[in-house]
JSON list of C-alpha atoms and ligand atoms in Angstrom, two decimals:
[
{"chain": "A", "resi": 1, "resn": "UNK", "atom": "CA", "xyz": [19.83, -15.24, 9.37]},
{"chain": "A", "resi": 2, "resn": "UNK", "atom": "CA", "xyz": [20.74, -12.07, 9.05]},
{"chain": "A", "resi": 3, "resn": "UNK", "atom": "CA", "xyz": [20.05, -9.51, 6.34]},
{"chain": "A", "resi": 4, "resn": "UNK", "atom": "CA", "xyz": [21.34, -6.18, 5.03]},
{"chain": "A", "resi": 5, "resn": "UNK", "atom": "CA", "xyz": [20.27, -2.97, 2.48]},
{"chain": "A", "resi": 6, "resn": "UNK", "atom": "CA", "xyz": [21.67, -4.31, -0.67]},
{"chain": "A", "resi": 7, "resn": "UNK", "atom": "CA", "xyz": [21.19, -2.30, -4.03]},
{"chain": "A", "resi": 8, "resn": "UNK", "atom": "CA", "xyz": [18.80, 0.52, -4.83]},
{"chain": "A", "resi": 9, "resn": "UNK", "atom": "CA", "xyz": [15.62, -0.65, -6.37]},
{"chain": "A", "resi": 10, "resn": "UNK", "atom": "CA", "xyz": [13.46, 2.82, -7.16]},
{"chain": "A", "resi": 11, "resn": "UNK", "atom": "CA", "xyz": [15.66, 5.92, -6.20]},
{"chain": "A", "resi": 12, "resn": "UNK", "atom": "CA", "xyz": [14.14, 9.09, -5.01]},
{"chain": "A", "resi": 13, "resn": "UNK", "atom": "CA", "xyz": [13.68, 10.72, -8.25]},
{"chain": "A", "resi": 14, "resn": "UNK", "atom": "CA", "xyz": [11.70, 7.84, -9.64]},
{"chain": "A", "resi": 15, "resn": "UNK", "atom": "CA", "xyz": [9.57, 7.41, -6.48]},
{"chain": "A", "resi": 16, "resn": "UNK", "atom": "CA", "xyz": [8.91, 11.59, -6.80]},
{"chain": "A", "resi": 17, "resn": "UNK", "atom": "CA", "xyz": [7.53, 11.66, -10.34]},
{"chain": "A", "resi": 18, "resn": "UNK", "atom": "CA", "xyz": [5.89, 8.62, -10.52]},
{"chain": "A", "resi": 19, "resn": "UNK", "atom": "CA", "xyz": [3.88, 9.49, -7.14]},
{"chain": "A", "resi": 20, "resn": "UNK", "atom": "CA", "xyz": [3.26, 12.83, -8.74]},
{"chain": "A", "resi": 21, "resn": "UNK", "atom": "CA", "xyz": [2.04, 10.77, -11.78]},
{"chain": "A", "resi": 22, "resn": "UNK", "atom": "CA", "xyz": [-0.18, 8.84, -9.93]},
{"chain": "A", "resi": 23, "resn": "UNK", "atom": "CA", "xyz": [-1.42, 11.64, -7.91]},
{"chain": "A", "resi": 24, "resn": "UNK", "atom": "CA", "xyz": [-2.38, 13.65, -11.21]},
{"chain": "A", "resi": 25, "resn": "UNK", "atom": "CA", "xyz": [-4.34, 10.78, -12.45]},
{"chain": "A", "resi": 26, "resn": "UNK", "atom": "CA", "xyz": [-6.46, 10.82, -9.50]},
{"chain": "A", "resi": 27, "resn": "UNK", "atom": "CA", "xyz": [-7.13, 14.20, -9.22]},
{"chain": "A", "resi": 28, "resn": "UNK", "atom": "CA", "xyz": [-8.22, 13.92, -13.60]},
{"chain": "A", "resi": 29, "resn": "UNK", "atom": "CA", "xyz": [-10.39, 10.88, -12.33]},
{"chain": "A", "resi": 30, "resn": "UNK", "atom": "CA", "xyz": [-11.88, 12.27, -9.35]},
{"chain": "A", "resi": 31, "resn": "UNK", "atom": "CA", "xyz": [-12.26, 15.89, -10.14]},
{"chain": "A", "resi": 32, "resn": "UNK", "atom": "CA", "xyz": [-14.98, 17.86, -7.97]},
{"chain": "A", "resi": 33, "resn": "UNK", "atom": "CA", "xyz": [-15.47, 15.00, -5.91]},
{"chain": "A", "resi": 34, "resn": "UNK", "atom": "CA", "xyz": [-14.58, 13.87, -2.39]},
{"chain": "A", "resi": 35, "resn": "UNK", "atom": "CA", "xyz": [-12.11, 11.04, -1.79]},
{"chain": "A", "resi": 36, "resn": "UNK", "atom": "CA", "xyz": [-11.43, 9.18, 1.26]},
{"chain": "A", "resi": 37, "resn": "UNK", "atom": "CA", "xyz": [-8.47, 7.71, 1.38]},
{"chain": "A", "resi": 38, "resn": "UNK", "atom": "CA", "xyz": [-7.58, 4.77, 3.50]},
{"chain": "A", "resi": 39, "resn": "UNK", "atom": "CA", "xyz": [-3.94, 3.84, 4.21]},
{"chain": "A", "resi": 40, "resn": "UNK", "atom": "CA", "xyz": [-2.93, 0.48, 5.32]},
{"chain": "A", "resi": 41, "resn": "UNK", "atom": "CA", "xyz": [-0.98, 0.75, 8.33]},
{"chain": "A", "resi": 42, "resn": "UNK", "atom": "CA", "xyz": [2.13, 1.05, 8.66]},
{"chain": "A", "resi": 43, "resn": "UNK", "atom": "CA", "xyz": [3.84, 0.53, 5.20]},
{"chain": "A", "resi": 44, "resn": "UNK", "atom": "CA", "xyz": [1.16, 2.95, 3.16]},
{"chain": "A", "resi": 45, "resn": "UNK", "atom": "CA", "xyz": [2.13, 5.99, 5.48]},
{"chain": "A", "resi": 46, "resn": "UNK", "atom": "CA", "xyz": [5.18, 7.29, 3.94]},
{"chain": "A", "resi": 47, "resn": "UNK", "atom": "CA", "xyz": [3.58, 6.63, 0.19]},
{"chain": "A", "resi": 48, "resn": "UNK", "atom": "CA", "xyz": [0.33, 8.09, 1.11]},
{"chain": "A", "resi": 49, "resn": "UNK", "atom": "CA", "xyz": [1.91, 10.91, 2.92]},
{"chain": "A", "resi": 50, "resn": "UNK", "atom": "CA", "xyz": [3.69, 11.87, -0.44]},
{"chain": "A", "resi": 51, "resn": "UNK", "atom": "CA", "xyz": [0.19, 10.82, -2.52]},
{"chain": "A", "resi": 52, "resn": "UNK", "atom": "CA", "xyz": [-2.08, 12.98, -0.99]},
{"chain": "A", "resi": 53, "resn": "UNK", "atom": "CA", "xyz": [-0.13, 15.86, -1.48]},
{"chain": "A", "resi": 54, "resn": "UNK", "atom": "CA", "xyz": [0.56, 15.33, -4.84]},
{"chain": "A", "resi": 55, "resn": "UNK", "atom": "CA", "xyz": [-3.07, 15.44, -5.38]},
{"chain": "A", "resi": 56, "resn": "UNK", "atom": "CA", "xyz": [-4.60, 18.69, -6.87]},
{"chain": "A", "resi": 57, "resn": "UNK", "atom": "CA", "xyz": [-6.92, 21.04, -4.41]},
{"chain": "A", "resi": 58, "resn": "UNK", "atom": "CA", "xyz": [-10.13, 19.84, -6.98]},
{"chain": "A", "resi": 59, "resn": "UNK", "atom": "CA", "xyz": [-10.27, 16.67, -4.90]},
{"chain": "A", "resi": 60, "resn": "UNK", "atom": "CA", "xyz": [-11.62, 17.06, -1.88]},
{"chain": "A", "resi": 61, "resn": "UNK", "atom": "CA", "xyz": [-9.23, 14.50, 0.42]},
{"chain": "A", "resi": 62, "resn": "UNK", "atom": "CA", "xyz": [-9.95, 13.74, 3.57]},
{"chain": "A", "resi": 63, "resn": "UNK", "atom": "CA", "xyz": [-7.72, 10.64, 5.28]},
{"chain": "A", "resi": 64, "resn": "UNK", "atom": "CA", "xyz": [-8.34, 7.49, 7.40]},
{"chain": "A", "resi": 65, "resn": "UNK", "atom": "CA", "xyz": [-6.84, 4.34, 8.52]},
{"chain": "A", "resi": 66, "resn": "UNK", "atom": "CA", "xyz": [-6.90, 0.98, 8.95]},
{"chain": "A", "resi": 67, "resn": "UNK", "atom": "CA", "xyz": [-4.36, -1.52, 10.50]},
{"chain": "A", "resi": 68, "resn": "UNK", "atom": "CA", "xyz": [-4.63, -5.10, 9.88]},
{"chain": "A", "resi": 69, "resn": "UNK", "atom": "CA", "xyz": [-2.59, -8.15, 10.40]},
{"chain": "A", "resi": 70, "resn": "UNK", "atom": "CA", "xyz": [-2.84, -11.61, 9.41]},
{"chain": "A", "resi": 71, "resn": "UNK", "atom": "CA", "xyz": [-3.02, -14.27, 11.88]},
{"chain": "A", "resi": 72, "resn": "UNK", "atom": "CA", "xyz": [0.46, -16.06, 12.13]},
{"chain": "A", "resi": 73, "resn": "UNK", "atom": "CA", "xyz": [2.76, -17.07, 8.75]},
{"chain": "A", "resi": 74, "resn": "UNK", "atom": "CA", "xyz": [0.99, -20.30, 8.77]},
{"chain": "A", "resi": 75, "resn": "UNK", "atom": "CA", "xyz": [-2.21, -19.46, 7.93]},
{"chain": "A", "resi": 76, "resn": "UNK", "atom": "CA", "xyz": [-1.12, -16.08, 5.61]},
{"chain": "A", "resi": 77, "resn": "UNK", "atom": "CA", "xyz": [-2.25, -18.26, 2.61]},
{"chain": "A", "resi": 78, "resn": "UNK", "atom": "CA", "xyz": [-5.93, -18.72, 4.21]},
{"chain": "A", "resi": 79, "resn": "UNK", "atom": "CA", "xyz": [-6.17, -14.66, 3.41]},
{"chain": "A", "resi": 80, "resn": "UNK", "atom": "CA", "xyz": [-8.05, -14.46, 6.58]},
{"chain": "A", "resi": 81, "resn": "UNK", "atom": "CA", "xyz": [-6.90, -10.65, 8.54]},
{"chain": "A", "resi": 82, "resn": "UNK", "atom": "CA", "xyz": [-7.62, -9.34, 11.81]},
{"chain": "A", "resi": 83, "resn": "UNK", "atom": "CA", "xyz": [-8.08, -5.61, 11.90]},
{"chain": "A", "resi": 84, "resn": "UNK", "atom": "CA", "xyz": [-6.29, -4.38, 14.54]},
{"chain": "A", "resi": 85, "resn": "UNK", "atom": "CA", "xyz": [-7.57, -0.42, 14.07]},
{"chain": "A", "resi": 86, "resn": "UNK", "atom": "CA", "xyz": [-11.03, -0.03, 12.17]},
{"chain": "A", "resi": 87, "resn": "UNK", "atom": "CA", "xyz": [-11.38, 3.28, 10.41]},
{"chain": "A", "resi": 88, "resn": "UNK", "atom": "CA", "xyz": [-12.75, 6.10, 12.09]},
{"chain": "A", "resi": 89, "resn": "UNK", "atom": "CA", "xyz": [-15.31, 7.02, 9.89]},
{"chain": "A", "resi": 90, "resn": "UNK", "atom": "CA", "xyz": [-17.90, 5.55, 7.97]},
{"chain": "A", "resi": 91, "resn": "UNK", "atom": "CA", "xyz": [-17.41, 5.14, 3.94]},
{"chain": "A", "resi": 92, "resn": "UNK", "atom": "CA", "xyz": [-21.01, 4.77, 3.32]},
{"chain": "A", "resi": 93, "resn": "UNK", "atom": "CA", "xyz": [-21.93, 5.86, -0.20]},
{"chain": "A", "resi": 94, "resn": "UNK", "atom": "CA", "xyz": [-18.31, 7.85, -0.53]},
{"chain": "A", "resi": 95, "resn": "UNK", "atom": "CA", "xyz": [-14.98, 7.12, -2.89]},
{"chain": "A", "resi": 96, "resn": "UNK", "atom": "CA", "xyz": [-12.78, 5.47, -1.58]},
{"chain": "A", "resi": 97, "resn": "UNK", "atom": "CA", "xyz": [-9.17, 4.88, -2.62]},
{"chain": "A", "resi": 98, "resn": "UNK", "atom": "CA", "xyz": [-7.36, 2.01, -0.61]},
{"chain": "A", "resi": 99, "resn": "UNK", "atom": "CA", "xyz": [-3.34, 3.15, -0.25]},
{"chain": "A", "resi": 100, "resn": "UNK", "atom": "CA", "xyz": [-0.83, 0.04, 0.28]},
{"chain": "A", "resi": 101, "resn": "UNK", "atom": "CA", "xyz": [3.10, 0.02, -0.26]},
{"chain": "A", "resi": 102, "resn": "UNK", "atom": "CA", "xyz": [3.00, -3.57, -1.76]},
{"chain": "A", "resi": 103, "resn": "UNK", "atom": "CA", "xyz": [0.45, -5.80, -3.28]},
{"chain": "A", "resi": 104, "resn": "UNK", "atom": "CA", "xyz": [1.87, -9.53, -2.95]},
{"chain": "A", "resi": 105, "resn": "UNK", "atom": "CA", "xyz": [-0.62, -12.03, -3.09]},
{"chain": "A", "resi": 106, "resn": "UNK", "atom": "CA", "xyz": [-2.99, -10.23, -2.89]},
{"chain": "A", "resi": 107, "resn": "UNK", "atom": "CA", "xyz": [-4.70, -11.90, 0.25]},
{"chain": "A", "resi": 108, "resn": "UNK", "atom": "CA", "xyz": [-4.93, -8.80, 2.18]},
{"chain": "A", "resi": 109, "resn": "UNK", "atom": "CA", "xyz": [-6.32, -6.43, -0.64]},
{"chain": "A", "resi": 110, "resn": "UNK", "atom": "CA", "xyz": [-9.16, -9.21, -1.29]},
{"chain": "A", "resi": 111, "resn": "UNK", "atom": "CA", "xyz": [-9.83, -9.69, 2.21]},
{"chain": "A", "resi": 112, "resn": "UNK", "atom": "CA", "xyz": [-10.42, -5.66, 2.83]},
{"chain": "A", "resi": 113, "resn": "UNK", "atom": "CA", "xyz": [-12.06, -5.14, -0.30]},
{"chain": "A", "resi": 114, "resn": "UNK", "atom": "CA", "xyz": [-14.52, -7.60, 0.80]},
{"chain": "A", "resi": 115, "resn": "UNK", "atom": "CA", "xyz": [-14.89, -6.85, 4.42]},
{"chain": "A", "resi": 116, "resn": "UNK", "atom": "CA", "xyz": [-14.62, -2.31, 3.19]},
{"chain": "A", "resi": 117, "resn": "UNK", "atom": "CA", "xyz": [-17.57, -3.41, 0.28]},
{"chain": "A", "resi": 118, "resn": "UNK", "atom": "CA", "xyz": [-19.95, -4.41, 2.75]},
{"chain": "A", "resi": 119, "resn": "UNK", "atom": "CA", "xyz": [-19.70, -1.30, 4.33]},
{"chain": "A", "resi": 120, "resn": "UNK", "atom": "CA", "xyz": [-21.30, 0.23, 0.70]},
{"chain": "A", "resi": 121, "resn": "UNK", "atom": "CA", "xyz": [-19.01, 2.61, -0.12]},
{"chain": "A", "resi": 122, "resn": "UNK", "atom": "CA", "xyz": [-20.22, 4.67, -3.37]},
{"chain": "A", "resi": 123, "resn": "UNK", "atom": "CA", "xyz": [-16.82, 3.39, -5.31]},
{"chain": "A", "resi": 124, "resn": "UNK", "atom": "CA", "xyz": [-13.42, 1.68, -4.20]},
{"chain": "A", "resi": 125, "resn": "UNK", "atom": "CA", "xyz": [-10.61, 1.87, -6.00]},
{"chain": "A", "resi": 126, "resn": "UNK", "atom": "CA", "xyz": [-7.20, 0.41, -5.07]},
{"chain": "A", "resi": 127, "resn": "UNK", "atom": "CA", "xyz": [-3.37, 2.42, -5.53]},
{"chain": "A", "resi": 128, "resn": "UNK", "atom": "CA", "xyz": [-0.43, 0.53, -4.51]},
{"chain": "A", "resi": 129, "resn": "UNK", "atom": "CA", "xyz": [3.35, 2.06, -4.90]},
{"chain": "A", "resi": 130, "resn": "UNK", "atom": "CA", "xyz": [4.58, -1.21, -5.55]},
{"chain": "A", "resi": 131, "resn": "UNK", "atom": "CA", "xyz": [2.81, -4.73, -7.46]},
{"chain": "A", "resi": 132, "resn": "UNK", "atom": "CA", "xyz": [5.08, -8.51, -7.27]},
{"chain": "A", "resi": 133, "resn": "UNK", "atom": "CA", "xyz": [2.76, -9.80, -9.34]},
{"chain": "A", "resi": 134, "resn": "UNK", "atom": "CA", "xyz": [4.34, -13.09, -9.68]},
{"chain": "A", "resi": 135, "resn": "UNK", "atom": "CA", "xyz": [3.11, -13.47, -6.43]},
{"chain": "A", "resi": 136, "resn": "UNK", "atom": "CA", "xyz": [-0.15, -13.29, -6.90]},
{"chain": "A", "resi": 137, "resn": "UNK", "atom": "CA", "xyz": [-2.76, -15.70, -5.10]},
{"chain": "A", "resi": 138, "resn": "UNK", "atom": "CA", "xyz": [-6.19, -14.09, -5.29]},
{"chain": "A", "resi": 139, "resn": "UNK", "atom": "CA", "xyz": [-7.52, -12.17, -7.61]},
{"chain": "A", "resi": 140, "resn": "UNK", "atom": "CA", "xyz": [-7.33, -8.39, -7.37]},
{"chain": "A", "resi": 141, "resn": "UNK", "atom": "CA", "xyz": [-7.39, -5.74, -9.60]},
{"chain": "A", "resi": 142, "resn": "UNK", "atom": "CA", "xyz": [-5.17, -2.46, -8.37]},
{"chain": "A", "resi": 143, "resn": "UNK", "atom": "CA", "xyz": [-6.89, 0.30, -10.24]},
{"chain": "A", "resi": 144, "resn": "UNK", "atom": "CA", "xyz": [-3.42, 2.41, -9.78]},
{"chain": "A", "resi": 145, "resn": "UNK", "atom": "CA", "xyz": [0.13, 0.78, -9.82]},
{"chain": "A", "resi": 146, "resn": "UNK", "atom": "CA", "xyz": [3.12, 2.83, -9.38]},
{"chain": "A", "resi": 147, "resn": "UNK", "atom": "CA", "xyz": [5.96, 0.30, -10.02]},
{"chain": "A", "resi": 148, "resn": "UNK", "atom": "CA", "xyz": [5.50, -3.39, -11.40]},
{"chain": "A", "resi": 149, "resn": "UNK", "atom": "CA", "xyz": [8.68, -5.26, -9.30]},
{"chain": "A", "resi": 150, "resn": "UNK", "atom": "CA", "xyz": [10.06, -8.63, -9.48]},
{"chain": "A", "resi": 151, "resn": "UNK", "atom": "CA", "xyz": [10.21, -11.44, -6.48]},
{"chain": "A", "resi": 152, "resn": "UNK", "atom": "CA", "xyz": [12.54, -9.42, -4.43]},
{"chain": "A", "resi": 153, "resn": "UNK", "atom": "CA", "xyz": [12.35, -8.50, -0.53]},
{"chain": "A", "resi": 154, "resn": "UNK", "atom": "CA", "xyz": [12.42, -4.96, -0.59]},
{"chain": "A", "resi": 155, "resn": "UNK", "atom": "CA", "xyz": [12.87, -2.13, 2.12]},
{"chain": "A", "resi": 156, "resn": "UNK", "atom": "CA", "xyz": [12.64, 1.44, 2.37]},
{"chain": "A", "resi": 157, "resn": "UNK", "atom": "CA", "xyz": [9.95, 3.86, 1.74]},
{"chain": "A", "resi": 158, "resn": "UNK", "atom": "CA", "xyz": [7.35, 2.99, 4.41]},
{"chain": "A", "resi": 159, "resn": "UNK", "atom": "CA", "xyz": [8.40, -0.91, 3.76]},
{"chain": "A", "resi": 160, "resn": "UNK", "atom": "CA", "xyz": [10.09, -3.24, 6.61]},
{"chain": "A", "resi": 161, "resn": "UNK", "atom": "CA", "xyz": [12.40, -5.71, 7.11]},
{"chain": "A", "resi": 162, "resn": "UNK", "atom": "CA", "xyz": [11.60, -6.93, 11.27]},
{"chain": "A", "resi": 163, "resn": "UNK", "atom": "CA", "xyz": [10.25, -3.09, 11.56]},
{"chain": "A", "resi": 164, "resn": "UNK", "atom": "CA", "xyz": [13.58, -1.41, 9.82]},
{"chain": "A", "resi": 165, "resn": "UNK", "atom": "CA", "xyz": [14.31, 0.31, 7.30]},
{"chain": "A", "resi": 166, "resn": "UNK", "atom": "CA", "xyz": [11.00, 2.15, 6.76]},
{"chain": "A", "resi": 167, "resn": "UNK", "atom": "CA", "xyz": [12.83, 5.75, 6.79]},
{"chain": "A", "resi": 168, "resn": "UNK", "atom": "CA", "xyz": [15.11, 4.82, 4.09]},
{"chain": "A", "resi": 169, "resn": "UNK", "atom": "CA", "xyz": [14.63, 7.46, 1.23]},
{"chain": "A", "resi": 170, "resn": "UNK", "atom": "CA", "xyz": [14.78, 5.03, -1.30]},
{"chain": "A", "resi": 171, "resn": "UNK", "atom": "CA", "xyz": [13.43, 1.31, -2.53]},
{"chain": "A", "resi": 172, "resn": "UNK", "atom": "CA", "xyz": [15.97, -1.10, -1.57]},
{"chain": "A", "resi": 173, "resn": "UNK", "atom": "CA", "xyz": [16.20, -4.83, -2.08]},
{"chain": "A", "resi": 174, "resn": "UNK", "atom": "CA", "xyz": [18.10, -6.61, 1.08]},
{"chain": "A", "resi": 175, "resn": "UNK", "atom": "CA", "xyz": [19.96, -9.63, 0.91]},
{"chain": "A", "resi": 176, "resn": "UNK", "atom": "CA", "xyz": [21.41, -12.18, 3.69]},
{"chain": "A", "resi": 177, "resn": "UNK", "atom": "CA", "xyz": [24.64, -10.75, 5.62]},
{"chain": "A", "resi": 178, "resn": "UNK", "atom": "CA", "xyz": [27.66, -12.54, 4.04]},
{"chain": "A", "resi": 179, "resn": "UNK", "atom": "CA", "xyz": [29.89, -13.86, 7.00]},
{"chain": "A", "resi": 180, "resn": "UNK", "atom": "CA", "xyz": [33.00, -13.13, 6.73]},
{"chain": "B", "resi": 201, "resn": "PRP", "atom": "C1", "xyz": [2.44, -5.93, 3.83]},
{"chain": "B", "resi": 201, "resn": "PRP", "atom": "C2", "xyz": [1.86, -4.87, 2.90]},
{"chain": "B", "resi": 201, "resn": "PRP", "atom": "C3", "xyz": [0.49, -5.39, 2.61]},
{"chain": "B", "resi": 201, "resn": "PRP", "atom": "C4", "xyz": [0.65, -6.88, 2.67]},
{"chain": "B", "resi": 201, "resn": "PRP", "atom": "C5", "xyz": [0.76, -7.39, 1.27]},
{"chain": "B", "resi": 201, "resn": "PRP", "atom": "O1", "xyz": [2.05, -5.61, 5.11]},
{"chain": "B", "resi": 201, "resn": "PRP", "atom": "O2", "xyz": [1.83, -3.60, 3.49]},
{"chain": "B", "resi": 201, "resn": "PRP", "atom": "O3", "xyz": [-0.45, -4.96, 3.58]},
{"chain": "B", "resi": 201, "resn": "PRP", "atom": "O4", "xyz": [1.85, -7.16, 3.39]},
{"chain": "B", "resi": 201, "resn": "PRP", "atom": "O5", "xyz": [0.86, -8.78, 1.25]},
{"chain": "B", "resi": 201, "resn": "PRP", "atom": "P1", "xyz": [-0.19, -9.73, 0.53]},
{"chain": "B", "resi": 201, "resn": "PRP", "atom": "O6", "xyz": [-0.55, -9.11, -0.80]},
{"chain": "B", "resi": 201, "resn": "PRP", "atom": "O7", "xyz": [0.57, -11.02, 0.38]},
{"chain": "B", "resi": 201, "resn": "PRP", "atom": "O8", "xyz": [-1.39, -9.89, 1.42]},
{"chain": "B", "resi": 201, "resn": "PRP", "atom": "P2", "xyz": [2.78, -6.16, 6.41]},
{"chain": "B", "resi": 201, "resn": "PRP", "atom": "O9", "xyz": [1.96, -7.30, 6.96]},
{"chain": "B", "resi": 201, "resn": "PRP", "atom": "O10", "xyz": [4.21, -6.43, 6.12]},
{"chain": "B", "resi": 201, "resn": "PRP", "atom": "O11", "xyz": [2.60, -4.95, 7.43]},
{"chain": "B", "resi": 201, "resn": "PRP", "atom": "P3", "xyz": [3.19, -3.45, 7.36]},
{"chain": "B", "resi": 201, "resn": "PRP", "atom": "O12", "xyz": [2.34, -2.68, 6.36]},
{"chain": "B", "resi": 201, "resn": "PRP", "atom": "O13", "xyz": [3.02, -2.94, 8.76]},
{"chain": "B", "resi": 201, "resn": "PRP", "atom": "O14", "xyz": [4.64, -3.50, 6.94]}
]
C-alpha cells in the first residue's frame, strides 16, 4: 500500500515555541550545570538540533548519540534493541537528557533507560517532541513532553515514513494513496 502527506498535524509556529518552551525549562532546571544530551538516531536529529539551541548559554551542552534498532516487527513487542552506534563518551556520574521524536510504547525508552542506567549516569531525564500515549506498553515516565498526539502515523520533522519525509517543515499525519 501506498501512502501520502495528508493534513498538517503541528505547523512550524507551534513546533518553534513549544521547542523554545521546552528548551527554557531545561535551562531553569539545569542551570550552572553540564548536560549531555543524547539523541536517538535518526528521528531526534532535527528536534534536538532545534532543542539545543533553544537552550540558554547557563547550561553547559555538550551532544552525543546513539542509534538503535529493534530486531524485526515481530519481536518489537519483546522491547529487546540492538544498538547499532554506542555513544562516544562515557555518562558516568553526568546529566543526561535522552532526545527522541516519538515515544510509542515505550519499549525503546525502557530498554535504553535500562541499558544508559547501568552506565551510572549522575541523573537521566527523558524529552520527547511528540508522546501517543495510547500506545503505551511499558512503563516510562518522559520528564519533558512537547506535544501529547493521538494514534496517528505521522511524518515530518525528523520523523519517517520508509525513510521520507524527515525534511518536511512541519508534523504531518499520512494516509493510504486513494486510487483513482
Ligand atoms: C521510532 C522513534 C523511537 C521509537 C519509538 O524510531 O524514533 O525511537 O520508534 O517507538 P516505541 O516507543 O514503540 O519503542 P524508529 O525505529 O522509527 O527509527 P528512526 O528514529 O530512525 O525513525
Amino acid at each position: 500500500m501506498d501512502y501520502e502527506v495528508a493534513g498538517t498535524l503541528i505547523d512550524e509556529g507551534r513546533l518553534a515555541r513549544r521547542v523554545a518552551e521546552l528548551g527554557k525549562a531545561i535551562s531553569v532546571d539545569y542551570n550552572g550545570r553540564e548536560l549531555i544530551v543524547i539523541g536517538i538516531l535518526r528521528g531526534a536529529v532535527i528536534f534536538m538540533a532545534d532543542l539545543v539551541r533553544a537552550i540558554d548559554d547557563n547550561v553547559d551542552v555538550s551532544m552525543d548519540f546513539i542509534s538503535v534498532s529493534s530486531y524485526g516487527d515481530s519481536t518489537k513487542s519483546s522491547g529487546v534493541v540492538r544498538i547499532n552506534k554506542d555513544l562516544d563518551n562515557s555518562i558516568k556520574d553526568k546529566d543526561v537528557l535522552i532526545v527522541e521524536d516519538i515515544v510509542d510504547t515505550g519499549l525503546t525508552l525502557s530498554y535504553l533507560r535500562r541499558v544508559l542506567m547501568e552506565r551510572e549516569p549522575k541523573s537521566l531525564a527523558i524529552c520527547s517532541l511528540l508522546d501517543k500515549k495510547e500506545r503505551r506498553i511499558a512503563d516510562i515516565s518522559v520528564d519533558y513532553v512537547g506535544f501529547d498526539i493521538p494514534d496517528l502515523f505521522v511524518v515530518g520533522y525528523g520523523l519517517d515514513y520508509a525513510e521520507r519525509w524527515r525534511n518536511l517543515r512541519s508534523v504531518h499525519s499520512v494516509e493510504p494513496t486513494v486510487e483513482a
